Coordinates of C-alpha atoms and ligand atoms in Angstrom, one line a residue:
M24 CA 0.0 0.0 0.0
W25 CA 1.0 3.6 -0.4
V26 CA 1.2 6.2 2.4
N27 CA 1.8 10.0 2.0
R28 CA 2.8 10.5 5.6
F29 CA 3.0 8.8 8.9
L30 CA 3.0 10.7 12.2
A31 CA 3.8 8.7 15.3
V32 CA 2.0 10.9 17.8
S33 CA -0.5 13.8 17.4
A34 CA -3.1 15.4 19.7
A35 CA -4.9 17.0 16.7
E36 CA -6.3 14.1 14.7
G37 CA -9.0 12.5 16.9
P38 CA -9.6 11.6 20.5
G39 CA -6.5 11.5 22.8
L40 CA -3.0 11.0 21.5
R41 CA -3.0 9.1 18.2
S42 CA -0.8 8.0 15.4
A43 CA -2.0 9.3 12.0
V44 CA -1.7 7.9 8.5
W45 CA -2.3 10.0 5.5
T46 CA -2.9 7.6 2.6
Q47 CA -1.7 8.4 -0.9
G48 CA -4.4 8.6 -3.6
C49 CA -7.8 10.1 -3.6
S50 CA -10.4 9.4 -6.3
I51 CA -13.0 11.8 -4.8
R52 CA -11.2 15.1 -5.3
C53 CA -13.4 17.6 -3.5
P54 CA -13.1 21.2 -4.7
G55 CA -11.1 23.2 -2.1
C56 CA -9.4 20.1 -0.6
F57 CA -6.5 21.0 1.7
N58 CA -4.5 17.9 0.7
P59 CA -4.4 17.8 -3.1
H60 CA -0.8 16.5 -3.0
T61 CA -2.3 13.3 -1.8
W62 CA -4.7 12.9 -4.8
S63 CA -2.3 11.1 -7.2
P64 CA -2.2 7.3 -6.6
R65 CA 1.5 7.5 -7.5
G66 CA 4.0 8.8 -5.0
G67 CA 4.3 8.6 -1.2
E68 CA 6.0 5.7 0.5
P69 CA 5.3 2.0 -0.1
V70 CA 4.7 0.1 3.1
T71 CA 3.2 -3.3 4.0
P72 CA 0.2 -3.4 6.3
E73 CA 2.2 -5.4 8.8
E74 CA 4.9 -2.7 8.9
L75 CA 2.4 0.1 9.3
A76 CA 0.6 -1.7 12.2
G77 CA 4.1 -2.2 13.8
R78 CA 4.7 1.5 13.6
V79 CA 1.5 2.2 15.5
R80 CA 2.3 -0.5 18.1
A81 CA 5.7 1.1 18.6
A82 CA 4.1 4.5 19.0
A83 CA 1.8 3.1 21.7
Q84 CA 4.8 1.8 23.6
E85 CA 7.0 4.9 23.2
H86 CA 4.4 7.7 23.2
G87 CA 1.3 6.2 24.8
V88 CA -1.0 6.7 21.8
E89 CA -4.4 5.1 22.2
G90 CA -5.0 4.4 18.5
V91 CA -4.5 5.4 14.9
T92 CA -6.4 7.8 12.6
L93 CA -6.6 6.9 8.9
L94 CA -7.1 9.9 6.7
G95 CA -6.4 11.0 3.2
G96 CA -6.1 10.8 0.5
E97 CA -9.0 8.5 0.6
P98 CA -8.6 5.5 2.9
F99 CA -11.2 3.5 1.1
D100 CA -9.2 3.6 -2.1
Q101 CA -6.9 1.2 -0.2
A102 CA -9.5 -0.4 2.0
G103 CA -8.1 -4.0 1.7
P104 CA -4.6 -3.3 3.2
L105 CA -5.9 -0.7 5.6
A106 CA -8.4 -3.2 6.9
V107 CA -5.5 -5.4 7.8
V108 CA -3.7 -2.5 9.5
A109 CA -6.9 -1.6 11.4
A110 CA -7.6 -5.1 12.5
R111 CA -4.0 -5.6 13.8
V112 CA -4.2 -2.2 15.7
R113 CA -7.4 -3.2 17.3
G114 CA -5.9 -6.6 18.1
D115 CA -3.3 -4.7 20.2
G116 CA -6.2 -3.1 22.2
L117 CA -5.9 0.3 20.4
S118 CA -8.6 2.2 18.6
V119 CA -9.2 3.1 14.9
M120 CA -10.7 6.3 13.6
T121 CA -11.2 6.5 9.8
F122 CA -12.0 9.5 7.6
T123 CA -13.7 9.1 4.2
G124 CA -15.1 11.3 1.5
H125 CA -17.7 8.7 0.8
V126 CA -20.9 8.5 2.8
L127 CA -21.5 5.5 5.0
E128 CA -24.7 4.4 3.2
D129 CA -22.7 4.2 -0.1
L130 CA -19.9 2.2 1.5
R131 CA -22.3 -0.3 3.0
S132 CA -24.3 -0.8 -0.2
A133 CA -21.3 -1.1 -2.5
G134 CA -21.1 -4.9 -1.9
R135 CA -17.3 -4.6 -1.5
A136 CA -15.6 -7.0 1.0
D137 CA -12.7 -4.7 1.4
Y138 CA -15.0 -1.8 2.4
D139 CA -16.9 -4.0 4.8
A140 CA -13.6 -5.2 6.4
L141 CA -12.4 -1.7 7.0
L142 CA -15.7 -0.6 8.4
D143 CA -15.7 -3.7 10.7
A144 CA -12.3 -2.7 12.0
T145 CA -13.2 1.0 12.6
D146 CA -14.4 2.4 15.9
L147 CA -15.2 5.9 14.8
L148 CA -15.9 6.9 11.2
V149 CA -16.1 10.4 9.8
D150 CA -17.8 10.5 6.4
G151 CA -18.7 12.9 3.7
P152 CA -16.8 15.0 1.1
Y153 CA -15.2 18.3 2.1
R154 CA -17.6 21.1 1.2
A155 CA -15.9 24.5 1.1
D156 CA -19.3 26.2 1.1
L157 CA -20.2 24.6 4.5
P158 CA -17.3 25.5 6.8
E159 CA -17.4 23.8 10.2
R160 CA -17.3 26.2 13.1
E161 CA -17.9 24.0 16.2
R162 CA -16.9 20.4 16.0
P163 CA -13.2 19.3 16.2
W164 CA -11.2 17.5 13.4
V165 CA -13.7 18.0 10.5
G166 CA -13.6 20.7 7.8
S167 CA -17.2 21.0 6.8
A168 CA -20.5 20.9 8.4
N169 CA -21.9 18.1 6.2
Q170 CA -19.4 15.6 7.6
R171 CA -20.9 13.1 10.1
F172 CA -19.5 11.1 13.0
H173 CA -20.6 7.4 13.1
H174 CA -19.9 5.3 16.2
L175 CA -19.4 1.9 14.7
T176 CA -18.4 0.4 18.1
P177 CA -19.1 1.6 21.6
R178 CA -15.4 2.7 22.1
Y179 CA -16.1 6.4 21.8
A180 CA -19.8 6.4 22.6
D181 CA -19.2 9.0 25.4
L182 CA -17.3 11.4 23.2
D183 CA -18.8 14.9 23.6
L184 CA -17.9 16.9 20.5
T185 CA -19.2 20.1 21.9
T186 CA -16.5 20.3 24.6
L187 CA -13.4 19.0 22.7
P188 CA -10.9 21.5 21.4
N189 CA -10.0 21.8 17.7
R190 CA -6.2 21.6 17.8
L191 CA -3.7 22.6 15.1
E192 CA -0.1 21.3 15.3
L193 CA 2.9 23.0 13.7
R194 CA 6.3 21.4 13.7
V195 CA 9.4 23.2 12.5
R196 CA 12.1 20.9 11.3
P197 CA 15.8 21.6 11.7
D198 CA 16.0 22.4 8.0
G199 CA 13.3 25.1 8.5
T200 CA 10.4 23.3 6.8
V201 CA 7.1 23.6 8.6
E202 CA 4.7 20.6 8.9
V203 CA 1.1 21.3 9.8
N204 CA -1.7 19.0 10.9
G205 CA -5.1 19.4 12.5
F206 CA -7.7 21.7 11.0
A207 CA -7.9 25.6 10.8
D208 CA -9.7 27.9 8.5
P209 CA -7.4 29.3 5.7
A210 CA -7.0 32.8 7.3
T211 CA -5.9 31.3 10.7
L212 CA -3.5 29.0 9.0
E213 CA -2.0 31.7 6.9
Q214 CA -1.4 33.9 10.0
L215 CA 0.2 31.0 11.9
L216 CA 2.5 30.2 9.1
D217 CA 3.5 33.9 8.8
D218 CA 4.4 33.8 12.5
A219 CA 6.2 30.5 12.3
Ligands
LIG306 S1 -11.9 13.0 0.2 FE1 -10.4 14.1 1.5 S2 -8.4 14.0 0.4 FE2 -10.0 13.4 -1.0 S3 -10.5 15.4 -2.1 FE3 -12.0 15.2 -0.4 S4 -11.0 16.3 1.3 FE4 -9.4 15.9 -0.2

C-alpha cells in the first residue's frame, strides 16, 4: 500500500493521543481540498500493512498513543490493506478512527468485501466529502458541516464533540520546513504560518 505521511503521535487528529496515517491517492477530489498533494495514486511511501501496524504499536509503547487515525487521500481507495492494519491495531487493544469522503450508506451498499472489512475494524468513522461552502465552526477534526461522525463500536460512545478543542499542530524541522496537521480555516492557517 501507499502512504503519503505517517505521524507517530498527534493530539490534533482525533480523541486523545494518536498516530496518524495520510494515505496516498484520492479518487473523490473535493473542490477546495486541503491535501491535493495526496490525490495522485502514485507517490508517497510503499509500506506493508504489517509494517504500518508495527509503527502504531511502537508509537503506543513509546508515546502512549491510544490508537490510529486513517485519513487522506481517501482511505477506502486502499481499503483492503488498511483493513489489515486496522484489525491488527485493534488486536493490540488500540482504537481506529477513519475519515472518508464517501458517505457510510454508499460504502455499506457497495457490496465490497474490502470496504466492509475496513468498516468492521473502525471504531469511529467520519464520512462525507469536504464542502468548502459549508465550513465547520464548532466540531473538532472536521472541515465542513456536512461531515458526520458514526460510532461503529461503543469505544467512543461517550465522546462529547461540543467540549473538545480543535487543535492545530505546527512542527518546525531543523531544516526550516514547517509541517502542519489538524484543521484551521485558511485565514488562521496563513497567520500562523506567517508567524512560524
Ligand atoms: S476526500 Fe479528503 S483527500 Fe479526497 S479530495 Fe476530499 S477532502 Fe481531499
